[in-house]
Structure formats: structure tokens, C-alpha cells
Amino acid sequence: MKPVLLVTGGSRGIGAATALLAAEAGYAVAVNYSRSSLAADEVVRQIRAAGGQAMAAQADVARESDVLAMFERIDARLGRLDALVNNAGIVDQARRVDQMELDRLRRMFDTNILGSFLCAREAVRRMSPRHGGHGGAIVNLSSAAARIGSPGQYVDYAASKGAIDTFTLGLAREVAAEGIRVNAVRPGIIDTEIHASGGQPDRARELAPQVPMRRAGSAQEVARTIVWLLSPEASYTTGALIDVSGGR
Ligand code: NAP
């Protein structure tokens, strides 16, 4: 039986790269998405074409009913969850805090913070021996923004990732004795579609000269760290916040 992994936001960018690499490493992968079913289906197709096992799993991670239904579908199709990558996340248009509407703040915090909490809660309910589970591993996607604060761009996004760092530290210690490891990866400037979704399609290229390594990172470079953290190779690593940011 293959270990079962859920990657939220697995249809594009870092999530898609993680789903593909983890499938290669032997996981049966649930590829979550909220809207882009074609993109999720393409990731599933690529995994199956390479001889792996995968399913697409629609759910808006900010909606509890969606999350509950998605976990039940994964239980039924792939079996008990062994690993979770809390990757689904959003940015928004560049704004100062004094210009941020409440709706924007709610969407940001609901998706990036509540979505990660809800998925981690359902994962622990399957992994913890308290609930009949056998342990597991969780990787949360934070950001270098948690350290930098993203002034004039999206302080709300940076603050949501600061919450993810603290969530990672707390949950890691809460479940460490139950065989569940919880870590976070903090990417820097990574070349994905997230920048276009915030109205800055050229952001990765424009900011590259400010990165100590003088280039943006790729989704695959982040995925390698995530898949390592999930693996037994990282068996004594928990509560770690790992920068994958070219020195930024
Ligand atoms: P991306 O290319 O924009 O992909 C985002 C993924 O999340 C898509 O699969 C999207 O699917 C999904 N998603 C968005 N909202 C969702 C929701 N409410 N429910 C379920 N899925 C949802 O993003 P990325 O650049 O790969 O970023 C992935 C993670 O890394 C994020 O948490 C991001 O904050 C973090 N990160 C990225 C960078 C960077 O420079 N790229 C840097 C630091 C941290 P749909 O299109 O179907 O909604």
C-alpha cells in the first residue's frame, strides 16, 4: 500500500511540483484545487502516465464543509492519510494597510490561515494514535514574507504567513509524541502564477536582482525540500521553519 498524501492547491505552481515529485517518491496523491479543475486533472494525468496513483480533490480550503467532504472522499478512494502539504494560499493586489477592505482581509486570513488549520485538524484526526492513526507528517507553506512583512505590498499576506510559522511551532510540539512531525517551508521569490494573481506578472523577474543568489527560485526547488521533510530522511526534524529563498 502506498502512503497517502494530500497536497492542497496541488493543481499549479509549488503544489503541482510537490504532487509530481511525491508521486515519483511513491505516494498516492490527492491533488486539491478550488477552481482550476483542468489544471488538477492534468497533474493527475501526468502522475498516472508515469505509473503513479492520484485523484483530483476539489475543495475551497476556507470552507469547512468542503474540507470535510474532501477528506471523506480521500478516505474512501485512497485510504487513511499519512501526509499533508498545506500549500493552498493566495496573495492580493499591492495595497497599503490603510487601503485594505475588510472583505480582502477576511479572504486572505480565511484561505491562508483557517484553510491550513482546518486541513491540519482533519489530518491529525487521521494520523494521531488518539484517533486510531499511526502518525504522519505535515508541511505548511509559509513565506519569507513572514520575516520581511511585505510593506506597501501585502502586509496582510505576510501576517498570515507569520501565523503559519507560529501554528507550525505549536502544532509540532502538540503532536510530537504522537508520531506526527510538523514543519514549514518559507519560500522566497518563486517563479509561479501567484504573482500574476496579485496583478504583478513580472514580479519574480523584477525582484530577482535583489535576491542574494540573483535569481528567482523554481517550484521544483521548493518541492524537493517539502518532499524531504515528509520523508523518513527527516525523521528527527519537527517544528522547523526552513527558508528556501536564495538567501533572501
Ligand atoms: P499559485 O501558483 O498561485 O497556486 C496556488 C494553488 O492554490 C492553486 O493550485 C490554486 O488552485 C490553489 N488555491 C488557491 N486558493 C485555494 C483555496 N481557497 N482552496 C483550495 N485551493 C486553493 O501559488 P504558488 O506560488 O505555487 O504558492 C503556493 C504556496 O506557496 C502558497 O501558500 C504561497 O503563499 C506560498 N509561497 C509562494 C511564493 C512564491 O513566490 N510563489 C513565495 C512564498 C510562499 P485554484 O486555482 O483552483 O484555486
PDB file of C-alpha atoms and ligand atoms in Angstrom:
ATOM      1  CA  MET A   1       0.000   0.000   0.000  1.00  0.00           C
ATOM      2  CA  LYS A   2       1.348   3.425  -0.948  1.00  0.00           C
ATOM      3  CA  PRO A   3       1.437   6.148   1.734  1.00  0.00           C
ATOM      4  CA  VAL A   4      -1.369   8.666   1.123  1.00  0.00           C
ATOM      5  CA  LEU A   5      -0.605  12.376   0.666  1.00  0.00           C
ATOM      6  CA  LEU A   6      -2.924  15.370   0.258  1.00  0.00           C
ATOM      7  CA  VAL A   7      -1.439  18.463  -1.386  1.00  0.00           C
ATOM      8  CA  THR A   8      -3.767  21.453  -1.086  1.00  0.00           C
ATOM      9  CA  GLY A   9      -3.513  23.753  -4.080  1.00  0.00           C
ATOM     10  CA  GLY A  10      -1.822  20.897  -5.912  1.00  0.00           C
ATOM     11  CA  SER A  11      -3.044  21.952  -9.336  1.00  0.00           C
ATOM     12  CA  ARG A  12      -0.439  24.643 -10.053  1.00  0.00           C
ATOM     13  CA  GLY A  13       2.923  26.073  -9.007  1.00  0.00           C
ATOM     14  CA  ILE A  14       4.675  24.718  -5.920  1.00  0.00           C
ATOM     15  CA  GLY A  15       1.756  22.391  -5.110  1.00  0.00           C
ATOM     16  CA  ALA A  16       1.798  20.765  -8.558  1.00  0.00           C
ATOM     17  CA  ALA A  17       5.592  20.313  -8.425  1.00  0.00           C
ATOM     18  CA  THR A  18       5.214  18.730  -4.966  1.00  0.00           C
ATOM     19  CA  ALA A  19       2.429  16.387  -6.105  1.00  0.00           C
ATOM     20  CA  LEU A  20       4.512  15.180  -9.077  1.00  0.00           C
ATOM     21  CA  LEU A  21       7.709  14.684  -7.063  1.00  0.00           C
ATOM     22  CA  ALA A  22       5.889  12.936  -4.197  1.00  0.00           C
ATOM     23  CA  ALA A  23       4.162  10.574  -6.641  1.00  0.00           C
ATOM     24  CA  GLU A  24       7.583   9.707  -8.047  1.00  0.00           C
ATOM     25  CA  ALA A  25       8.719   9.008  -4.473  1.00  0.00           C
ATOM     26  CA  GLY A  26       5.861   6.505  -4.078  1.00  0.00           C
ATOM     27  CA  TYR A  27       2.927   8.417  -2.544  1.00  0.00           C
ATOM     28  CA  ALA A  28      -0.671   8.069  -3.689  1.00  0.00           C
ATOM     29  CA  VAL A  29      -1.530  11.752  -4.088  1.00  0.00           C
ATOM     30  CA  ALA A  30      -4.778  13.691  -3.688  1.00  0.00           C
ATOM     31  CA  VAL A  31      -4.412  16.842  -5.779  1.00  0.00           C
ATOM     32  CA  ASN A  32      -6.622  19.543  -4.277  1.00  0.00           C
ATOM     33  CA  TYR A  33      -7.785  22.646  -6.153  1.00  0.00           C
ATOM     34  CA  SER A  34     -10.593  25.137  -5.706  1.00  0.00           C
ATOM     35  CA  ARG A  35     -11.397  26.333  -9.238  1.00  0.00           C
ATOM     36  CA  SER A  36      -8.927  25.075 -11.843  1.00  0.00           C
ATOM     37  CA  SER A  37     -10.202  21.519 -12.412  1.00  0.00           C
ATOM     38  CA  LEU A  38      -8.411  21.291 -15.785  1.00  0.00           C
ATOM     39  CA  ALA A  39      -5.055  22.052 -14.145  1.00  0.00           C
ATOM     40  CA  ALA A  40      -5.669  19.481 -11.373  1.00  0.00           C
ATOM     41  CA  ASP A  41      -6.740  16.856 -13.929  1.00  0.00           C
ATOM     42  CA  GLU A  42      -3.522  17.483 -15.865  1.00  0.00           C
ATOM     43  CA  VAL A  43      -1.380  16.855 -12.755  1.00  0.00           C
ATOM     44  CA  VAL A  44      -3.341  13.652 -12.078  1.00  0.00           C
ATOM     45  CA  ARG A  45      -2.897  12.600 -15.717  1.00  0.00           C
ATOM     46  CA  GLN A  46       0.877  13.132 -15.545  1.00  0.00           C
ATOM     47  CA  ILE A  47       1.153  11.111 -12.318  1.00  0.00           C
ATOM     48  CA  ARG A  48      -0.865   8.228 -13.782  1.00  0.00           C
ATOM     49  CA  ALA A  49       1.089   8.335 -17.055  1.00  0.00           C
ATOM     50  CA  ALA A  50       4.265   7.790 -15.019  1.00  0.00           C
ATOM     51  CA  GLY A  51       2.675   4.757 -13.318  1.00  0.00           C
ATOM     52  CA  GLY A  52       1.636   6.540 -10.101  1.00  0.00           C
ATOM     53  CA  GLN A  53      -1.669   6.806  -8.216  1.00  0.00           C
ATOM     54  CA  ALA A  54      -3.569  10.096  -7.876  1.00  0.00           C
ATOM     55  CA  MET A  55      -7.008  11.682  -7.631  1.00  0.00           C
ATOM     56  CA  ALA A  56      -8.218  15.250  -8.078  1.00  0.00           C
ATOM     57  CA  ALA A  57      -9.968  16.614  -4.970  1.00  0.00           C
ATOM     58  CA  GLN A  58     -12.000  19.807  -5.262  1.00  0.00           C
ATOM     59  CA  ALA A  59     -12.456  21.901  -2.098  1.00  0.00           C
ATOM     60  CA  ASP A  60     -12.168  25.545  -1.152  1.00  0.00           C
ATOM     61  CA  VAL A  61      -9.962  25.066   1.921  1.00  0.00           C
ATOM     62  CA  ALA A  62     -11.553  28.123   3.533  1.00  0.00           C
ATOM     63  CA  ARG A  63     -14.948  26.326   3.635  1.00  0.00           C
ATOM     64  CA  GLU A  64     -15.282  23.763   6.405  1.00  0.00           C
ATOM     65  CA  SER A  65     -17.987  21.752   4.605  1.00  0.00           C
ATOM     66  CA  ASP A  66     -15.768  21.482   1.503  1.00  0.00           C
ATOM     67  CA  VAL A  67     -12.784  20.343   3.611  1.00  0.00           C
ATOM     68  CA  LEU A  68     -14.805  17.692   5.485  1.00  0.00           C
ATOM     69  CA  ALA A  69     -16.249  16.303   2.245  1.00  0.00           C
ATOM     70  CA  MET A  70     -12.816  16.256   0.579  1.00  0.00           C
ATOM     71  CA  PHE A  71     -11.208  14.276   3.426  1.00  0.00           C
ATOM     72  CA  GLU A  72     -14.076  11.751   3.305  1.00  0.00           C
ATOM     73  CA  ARG A  73     -13.565  11.289  -0.441  1.00  0.00           C
ATOM     74  CA  ILE A  74      -9.833  10.730   0.115  1.00  0.00           C
ATOM     75  CA  ASP A  75     -10.542   8.210   2.926  1.00  0.00           C
ATOM     76  CA  ALA A  76     -12.820   6.284   0.580  1.00  0.00           C
ATOM     77  CA  ARG A  77     -10.627   6.426  -2.554  1.00  0.00           C
ATOM     78  CA  LEU A  78      -7.037   6.262  -1.250  1.00  0.00           C
ATOM     79  CA  GLY A  79      -7.301   5.187   2.411  1.00  0.00           C
ATOM     80  CA  ARG A  80      -6.056   6.707   5.674  1.00  0.00           C
ATOM     81  CA  LEU A  81      -3.961   9.840   5.238  1.00  0.00           C
ATOM     82  CA  ASP A  82      -0.218   9.690   6.025  1.00  0.00           C
ATOM     83  CA  ALA A  83       0.915  13.126   4.914  1.00  0.00           C
ATOM     84  CA  LEU A  84      -0.434  16.628   4.281  1.00  0.00           C
ATOM     85  CA  VAL A  85       1.087  19.607   2.486  1.00  0.00           C
ATOM     86  CA  ASN A  86      -0.823  22.769   3.419  1.00  0.00           C
ATOM     87  CA  ASN A  87       0.116  24.648   0.271  1.00  0.00           C
ATOM     88  CA  ALA A  88      -3.065  26.412  -0.942  1.00  0.00           C
ATOM     89  CA  GLY A  89      -2.551  30.130  -0.491  1.00  0.00           C
ATOM     90  CA  ILE A  90      -3.362  33.476  -2.063  1.00  0.00           C
ATOM     91  CA  VAL A  91      -1.953  36.981  -2.373  1.00  0.00           C
ATOM     92  CA  ASP A  92      -3.860  40.085  -3.490  1.00  0.00           C
ATOM     93  CA  GLN A  93      -3.205  43.404  -5.232  1.00  0.00           C
ATOM     94  CA  ALA A  94      -0.434  45.553  -3.730  1.00  0.00           C
ATOM     95  CA  ARG A  95      -2.017  47.929  -1.168  1.00  0.00           C
ATOM     96  CA  ARG A  96      -1.047  49.819   1.971  1.00  0.00           C
ATOM     97  CA  VAL A  97      -2.792  48.623   5.142  1.00  0.00           C
ATOM     98  CA  ASP A  98      -4.768  51.894   5.300  1.00  0.00           C
ATOM     99  CA  GLN A  99      -6.366  50.903   1.970  1.00  0.00           C
ATOM    100  CA  MET A 100      -7.325  47.312   2.759  1.00  0.00           C
ATOM    101  CA  GLU A 101     -11.031  46.427   2.734  1.00  0.00           C
ATOM    102  CA  LEU A 102     -12.469  44.016   5.288  1.00  0.00           C
ATOM    103  CA  ASP A 103     -13.523  41.548   2.549  1.00  0.00           C
ATOM    104  CA  ARG A 104      -9.942  41.293   1.337  1.00  0.00           C
ATOM    105  CA  LEU A 105      -8.614  40.709   4.859  1.00  0.00           C
ATOM    106  CA  ARG A 106     -11.212  38.001   5.521  1.00  0.00           C
ATOM    107  CA  ARG A 107     -10.447  36.215   2.237  1.00  0.00           C
ATOM    108  CA  MET A 108      -6.697  36.344   2.957  1.00  0.00           C
ATOM    109  CA  PHE A 109      -6.933  35.065   6.526  1.00  0.00           C
ATOM    110  CA  ASP A 110      -9.715  32.546   5.780  1.00  0.00           C
ATOM    111  CA  THR A 111      -7.721  30.945   2.956  1.00  0.00           C
ATOM    112  CA  ASN A 112      -4.160  31.142   4.248  1.00  0.00           C
ATOM    113  CA  ILE A 113      -4.744  30.617   7.990  1.00  0.00           C
ATOM    114  CA  LEU A 114      -8.136  28.952   8.532  1.00  0.00           C
ATOM    115  CA  GLY A 115      -7.657  26.713   5.487  1.00  0.00           C
ATOM    116  CA  SER A 116      -4.386  25.407   6.918  1.00  0.00           C
ATOM    117  CA  PHE A 117      -5.895  24.908  10.388  1.00  0.00           C
ATOM    118  CA  LEU A 118      -8.938  23.029   9.052  1.00  0.00           C
ATOM    119  CA  CYS A 119      -6.863  20.696   6.860  1.00  0.00           C
ATOM    120  CA  ALA A 120      -4.323  20.072   9.644  1.00  0.00           C
ATOM    121  CA  ARG A 121      -7.150  19.322  12.080  1.00  0.00           C
ATOM    122  CA  GLU A 122      -8.629  16.718   9.745  1.00  0.00           C
ATOM    123  CA  ALA A 123      -5.155  15.276   9.109  1.00  0.00           C
ATOM    124  CA  VAL A 124      -4.373  14.920  12.841  1.00  0.00           C
ATOM    125  CA  ARG A 125      -7.775  13.233  13.288  1.00  0.00           C
ATOM    126  CA  ARG A 126      -6.499  10.558  10.904  1.00  0.00           C
ATOM    127  CA  MET A 127      -2.812  10.406  11.896  1.00  0.00           C
ATOM    128  CA  SER A 128      -2.870  10.549  15.693  1.00  0.00           C
ATOM    129  CA  PRO A 129      -2.941   7.289  17.702  1.00  0.00           C
ATOM    130  CA  ARG A 130      -5.573   9.089  19.837  1.00  0.00           C
ATOM    131  CA  HIS A 131      -7.868   8.603  16.851  1.00  0.00           C
ATOM    132  CA  GLY A 132      -6.604   5.161  15.766  1.00  0.00           C
ATOM    133  CA  GLY A 133      -3.886   6.523  13.436  1.00  0.00           C
ATOM    134  CA  HIS A 134      -0.219   5.636  13.021  1.00  0.00           C
ATOM    135  CA  GLY A 135       1.499   9.035  12.848  1.00  0.00           C
ATOM    136  CA  GLY A 136       2.370  11.107   9.810  1.00  0.00           C
ATOM    137  CA  ALA A 137       3.921  14.303   8.546  1.00  0.00           C
ATOM    138  CA  ILE A 138       2.591  17.779   7.785  1.00  0.00           C
ATOM    139  CA  VAL A 139       4.381  20.527   5.867  1.00  0.00           C
ATOM    140  CA  ASN A 140       2.932  24.045   5.920  1.00  0.00           C
ATOM    141  CA  LEU A 141       3.794  26.645   3.275  1.00  0.00           C
ATOM    142  CA  SER A 142       4.881  29.820   4.990  1.00  0.00           C
ATOM    143  CA  SER A 143       6.888  32.540   3.222  1.00  0.00           C
ATOM    144  CA  ALA A 144       9.965  34.705   3.623  1.00  0.00           C
ATOM    145  CA  ALA A 145       7.289  37.434   3.828  1.00  0.00           C
ATOM    146  CA  ALA A 146       6.693  36.302   7.434  1.00  0.00           C
ATOM    147  CA  ARG A 147      10.167  37.718   8.243  1.00  0.00           C
ATOM    148  CA  ILE A 148      10.077  40.716   5.896  1.00  0.00           C
ATOM    149  CA  GLY A 149       6.482  41.945   6.433  1.00  0.00           C
ATOM    150  CA  SER A 150       5.914  42.972   2.766  1.00  0.00           C
ATOM    151  CA  PRO A 151       5.361  46.722   3.420  1.00  0.00           C
ATOM    152  CA  GLY A 152       3.422  48.559   0.722  1.00  0.00           C
ATOM    153  CA  GLN A 153       2.620  45.232  -0.969  1.00  0.00           C
ATOM    154  CA  TYR A 154       0.607  42.885   1.205  1.00  0.00           C
ATOM    155  CA  VAL A 155       1.234  43.108   4.929  1.00  0.00           C
ATOM    156  CA  ASP A 156      -1.951  41.018   5.328  1.00  0.00           C
ATOM    157  CA  TYR A 157      -0.365  38.154   3.375  1.00  0.00           C
ATOM    158  CA  ALA A 158       2.893  38.444   5.354  1.00  0.00           C
ATOM    159  CA  ALA A 159       0.931  38.399   8.630  1.00  0.00           C
ATOM    160  CA  SER A 160      -0.997  35.317   7.507  1.00  0.00           C
ATOM    161  CA  LYS A 161       2.350  33.565   6.968  1.00  0.00           C
ATOM    162  CA  GLY A 162       3.583  34.752  10.379  1.00  0.00           C
ATOM    163  CA  ALA A 163       0.541  32.947  11.774  1.00  0.00           C
ATOM    164  CA  ILE A 164       1.556  29.829   9.826  1.00  0.00           C
ATOM    165  CA  ASP A 165       5.023  29.924  11.441  1.00  0.00           C
ATOM    166  CA  THR A 166       3.528  30.058  14.942  1.00  0.00           C
ATOM    167  CA  PHE A 167       0.928  27.426  14.032  1.00  0.00           C
ATOM    168  CA  THR A 168       3.762  25.156  12.875  1.00  0.00           C
ATOM    169  CA  LEU A 169       5.748  25.574  16.115  1.00  0.00           C
ATOM    170  CA  GLY A 170       2.713  24.976  18.316  1.00  0.00           C
ATOM    171  CA  LEU A 171       1.191  22.042  16.447  1.00  0.00           C
ATOM    172  CA  ALA A 172       4.609  20.376  16.076  1.00  0.00           C
ATOM    173  CA  ARG A 173       5.059  20.350  19.857  1.00  0.00           C
ATOM    174  CA  GLU A 174       1.429  19.394  20.493  1.00  0.00           C
ATOM    175  CA  VAL A 175       1.612  16.181  18.437  1.00  0.00           C
ATOM    176  CA  ALA A 176       5.345  15.345  18.592  1.00  0.00           C
ATOM    177  CA  ALA A 177       4.796  12.441  20.990  1.00  0.00           C
ATOM    178  CA  GLU A 178       2.064  11.048  18.703  1.00  0.00           C
ATOM    179  CA  GLY A 179       4.422  10.315  15.799  1.00  0.00           C
ATOM    180  CA  ILE A 180       3.343  13.329  13.766  1.00  0.00           C
ATOM    181  CA  ARG A 181       6.021  15.727  12.506  1.00  0.00           C
ATOM    182  CA  VAL A 182       5.015  19.266  11.530  1.00  0.00           C
ATOM    183  CA  ASN A 183       7.349  21.623   9.673  1.00  0.00           C
ATOM    184  CA  ALA A 184       7.146  24.729   7.497  1.00  0.00           C
ATOM    185  CA  VAL A 185       8.936  25.790   4.341  1.00  0.00           C
ATOM    186  CA  ARG A 186       9.453  29.515   3.758  1.00  0.00           C
ATOM    187  CA  PRO A 187       9.968  30.139   0.024  1.00  0.00           C
ATOM    188  CA  GLY A 188      11.356  33.458  -1.201  1.00  0.00           C
ATOM    189  CA  ILE A 189      10.643  34.707  -4.734  1.00  0.00           C
ATOM    190  CA  ILE A 190       9.477  31.661  -6.675  1.00  0.00           C
ATOM    191  CA  ASP A 191       8.511  31.768 -10.333  1.00  0.00           C
ATOM    192  CA  THR A 192       4.821  30.747 -10.327  1.00  0.00           C
ATOM    193  CA  GLU A 193       1.452  32.224 -11.372  1.00  0.00           C
ATOM    194  CA  ILE A 194       0.811  33.596  -7.867  1.00  0.00           C
ATOM    195  CA  HIS A 195       2.428  36.918  -8.803  1.00  0.00           C
ATOM    196  CA  ALA A 196       0.095  37.405 -11.778  1.00  0.00           C
ATOM    197  CA  SER A 197      -2.851  36.715  -9.476  1.00  0.00           C
ATOM    198  CA  GLY A 198      -1.679  39.713  -7.399  1.00  0.00           C
ATOM    199  CA  GLY A 199      -1.504  41.886 -10.536  1.00  0.00           C
ATOM    200  CA  GLN A 200       2.321  41.659 -10.872  1.00  0.00           C
ATOM    201  CA  PRO A 201       3.042  39.002 -13.550  1.00  0.00           C
ATOM    202  CA  ASP A 202       6.716  40.078 -13.832  1.00  0.00           C
ATOM    203  CA  ARG A 203       7.359  40.244 -10.075  1.00  0.00           C
ATOM    204  CA  ALA A 204       9.702  37.223  -9.927  1.00  0.00           C
ATOM    205  CA  ARG A 205      11.868  38.573 -12.761  1.00  0.00           C
ATOM    206  CA  GLU A 206      11.832  42.152 -11.424  1.00  0.00           C
ATOM    207  CA  LEU A 207      12.836  41.196  -7.878  1.00  0.00           C
ATOM    208  CA  ALA A 208      15.487  38.657  -8.902  1.00  0.00           C
ATOM    209  CA  PRO A 209      18.381  41.206  -8.744  1.00  0.00           C
ATOM    210  CA  GLN A 210      17.528  41.881  -5.049  1.00  0.00           C
ATOM    211  CA  VAL A 211      17.890  38.207  -4.129  1.00  0.00           C
ATOM    212  CA  PRO A 212      21.407  37.391  -2.837  1.00  0.00           C
ATOM    213  CA  MET A 213      21.580  34.483  -5.330  1.00  0.00           C
ATOM    214  CA  ARG A 214      20.427  36.957  -8.067  1.00  0.00           C
ATOM    215  CA  ARG A 215      17.600  34.772  -9.350  1.00  0.00           C
ATOM    216  CA  ALA A 216      14.079  33.597  -8.563  1.00  0.00           C
ATOM    217  CA  GLY A 217      13.632  30.022  -7.394  1.00  0.00           C
ATOM    218  CA  SER A 218      11.647  27.324  -9.179  1.00  0.00           C
ATOM    219  CA  ALA A 219       8.645  25.409  -7.857  1.00  0.00           C
ATOM    220  CA  GLN A 220      10.720  22.217  -8.122  1.00  0.00           C
ATOM    221  CA  GLU A 221      13.397  23.631  -5.805  1.00  0.00           C
ATOM    222  CA  VAL A 222      10.759  24.218  -3.122  1.00  0.00           C
ATOM    223  CA  ALA A 223       9.096  20.849  -3.783  1.00  0.00           C
ATOM    224  CA  ARG A 224      12.359  18.996  -3.109  1.00  0.00           C
ATOM    225  CA  THR A 225      12.564  20.465   0.395  1.00  0.00           C
ATOM    226  CA  ILE A 226       8.885  19.692   1.058  1.00  0.00           C
ATOM    227  CA  VAL A 227       9.184  16.067  -0.058  1.00  0.00           C
ATOM    228  CA  TRP A 228      12.345  15.657   2.030  1.00  0.00           C
ATOM    229  CA  LEU A 229      10.519  16.991   5.107  1.00  0.00           C
ATOM    230  CA  LEU A 230       7.699  14.481   4.521  1.00  0.00           C
ATOM    231  CA  SER A 231      10.141  11.586   4.197  1.00  0.00           C
ATOM    232  CA  PRO A 232      11.729   9.350   6.876  1.00  0.00           C
ATOM    233  CA  GLU A 233      15.021  11.098   5.943  1.00  0.00           C
ATOM    234  CA  ALA A 234      13.704  13.979   8.093  1.00  0.00           C
ATOM    235  CA  SER A 235      12.727  11.671  10.970  1.00  0.00           C
ATOM    236  CA  TYR A 236      14.162  13.922  13.740  1.00  0.00           C
ATOM    237  CA  THR A 237      13.029  17.228  12.209  1.00  0.00           C
ATOM    238  CA  THR A 238       9.876  18.791  13.636  1.00  0.00           C
ATOM    239  CA  GLY A 239       8.850  22.380  14.356  1.00  0.00           C
ATOM    240  CA  ALA A 240      11.428  23.594  11.823  1.00  0.00           C
ATOM    241  CA  LEU A 241      10.909  26.656   9.611  1.00  0.00           C
ATOM    242  CA  ILE A 242      13.115  26.114   6.576  1.00  0.00           C
ATOM    243  CA  ASP A 243      13.951  29.023   4.256  1.00  0.00           C
ATOM    244  CA  VAL A 244      14.132  28.164   0.545  1.00  0.00           C
ATOM    245  CA  SER A 245      14.809  31.694  -0.571  1.00  0.00           C
ATOM    246  CA  GLY A 246      18.193  32.063  -2.275  1.00  0.00           C
ATOM    247  CA  GLY A 247      19.473  33.887   0.813  1.00  0.00           C
ATOM    248  CA  ARG A 248      16.657  36.475   0.861  1.00  0.00           C
TER     249      ARG A 248
HETATM  250  P1  NAP B   1      -0.133  29.513  -7.270  1.00  0.00           P
HETATM  251  O1  NAP B   1       0.744  29.187  -8.434  1.00  0.00           O
HETATM  252  O2  NAP B   1      -0.982  30.735  -7.306  1.00  0.00           O
HETATM  253  O3  NAP B   1      -1.051  28.221  -6.977  1.00  0.00           O
HETATM  254  C1  NAP B   1      -1.952  28.290  -5.907  1.00  0.00           C
HETATM  255  C2  NAP B   1      -2.664  26.956  -5.770  1.00  0.00           C
HETATM  256  O4  NAP B   1      -3.553  27.061  -4.635  1.00  0.00           O
HETATM  257  C3  NAP B   1      -3.524  26.605  -6.968  1.00  0.00           C
HETATM  258  O5  NAP B   1      -3.499  25.210  -7.138  1.00  0.00           O
HETATM  259  C4  NAP B   1      -4.906  27.080  -6.533  1.00  0.00           C
HETATM  260  O6  NAP B   1      -5.927  26.350  -7.181  1.00  0.00           O
HETATM  261  C5  NAP B   1      -4.870  26.756  -5.048  1.00  0.00           C
HETATM  262  N1  NAP B   1      -5.817  27.515  -4.229  1.00  0.00           N
HETATM  263  C6  NAP B   1      -5.927  28.857  -4.085  1.00  0.00           C
HETATM  264  N2  NAP B   1      -6.921  29.163  -3.240  1.00  0.00           N
HETATM  265  C7  NAP B   1      -7.444  27.976  -2.835  1.00  0.00           C
HETATM  266  C8  NAP B   1      -8.486  27.618  -1.957  1.00  0.00           C
HETATM  267  N3  NAP B   1      -9.229  28.538  -1.310  1.00  0.00           N
HETATM  268  N4  NAP B   1      -8.763  26.301  -1.770  1.00  0.00           N
HETATM  269  C9  NAP B   1      -8.041  25.354  -2.420  1.00  0.00           C
HETATM  270  N5  NAP B   1      -7.038  25.629  -3.261  1.00  0.00           N
HETATM  271  C10 NAP B   1      -6.748  26.933  -3.465  1.00  0.00           C
HETATM  272  O7  NAP B   1       0.729  29.604  -5.907  1.00  0.00           O
HETATM  273  P2  NAP B   1       2.264  29.169  -5.579  1.00  0.00           P
HETATM  274  O8  NAP B   1       3.146  30.302  -5.954  1.00  0.00           O
HETATM  275  O9  NAP B   1       2.534  27.817  -6.061  1.00  0.00           O
HETATM  276  O10 NAP B   1       2.200  29.191  -3.974  1.00  0.00           O
HETATM  277  C11 NAP B   1       1.924  28.031  -3.207  1.00  0.00           C
HETATM  278  C12 NAP B   1       2.145  28.345  -1.745  1.00  0.00           C
HETATM  279  O11 NAP B   1       3.485  28.820  -1.550  1.00  0.00           O
HETATM  280  C13 NAP B   1       1.233  29.446  -1.202  1.00  0.00           C
HETATM  281  O12 NAP B   1       0.846  29.141   0.123  1.00  0.00           O
HETATM  282  C14 NAP B   1       2.115  30.683  -1.231  1.00  0.00           C
HETATM  283  O13 NAP B   1       1.714  31.646  -0.285  1.00  0.00           O
HETATM  284  C15 NAP B   1       3.460  30.071  -0.895  1.00  0.00           C
HETATM  285  N6  NAP B   1       4.575  30.899  -1.338  1.00  0.00           N
HETATM  286  C16 NAP B   1       4.764  31.191  -2.671  1.00  0.00           C
HETATM  287  C17 NAP B   1       5.823  32.018  -3.044  1.00  0.00           C
HETATM  288  C18 NAP B   1       6.092  32.391  -4.483  1.00  0.00           C
HETATM  289  O14 NAP B   1       6.923  33.286  -4.729  1.00  0.00           O
HETATM  290  N7  NAP B   1       5.453  31.775  -5.459  1.00  0.00           N
HETATM  291  C19 NAP B   1       6.669  32.557  -2.068  1.00  0.00           C
HETATM  292  C20 NAP B   1       6.438  32.254  -0.734  1.00  0.00           C
HETATM  293  C21 NAP B   1       5.392  31.436  -0.378  1.00  0.00           C
HETATM  294  P3  NAP B   1      -7.200  27.121  -7.870  1.00  0.00           P
HETATM  295  O15 NAP B   1      -6.629  27.946  -8.968  1.00  0.00           O
HETATM  296  O16 NAP B   1      -8.075  26.015  -8.330  1.00  0.00           O
HETATM  297  O17 NAP B   1      -7.815  27.953  -6.780  1.00  0.00           O
END
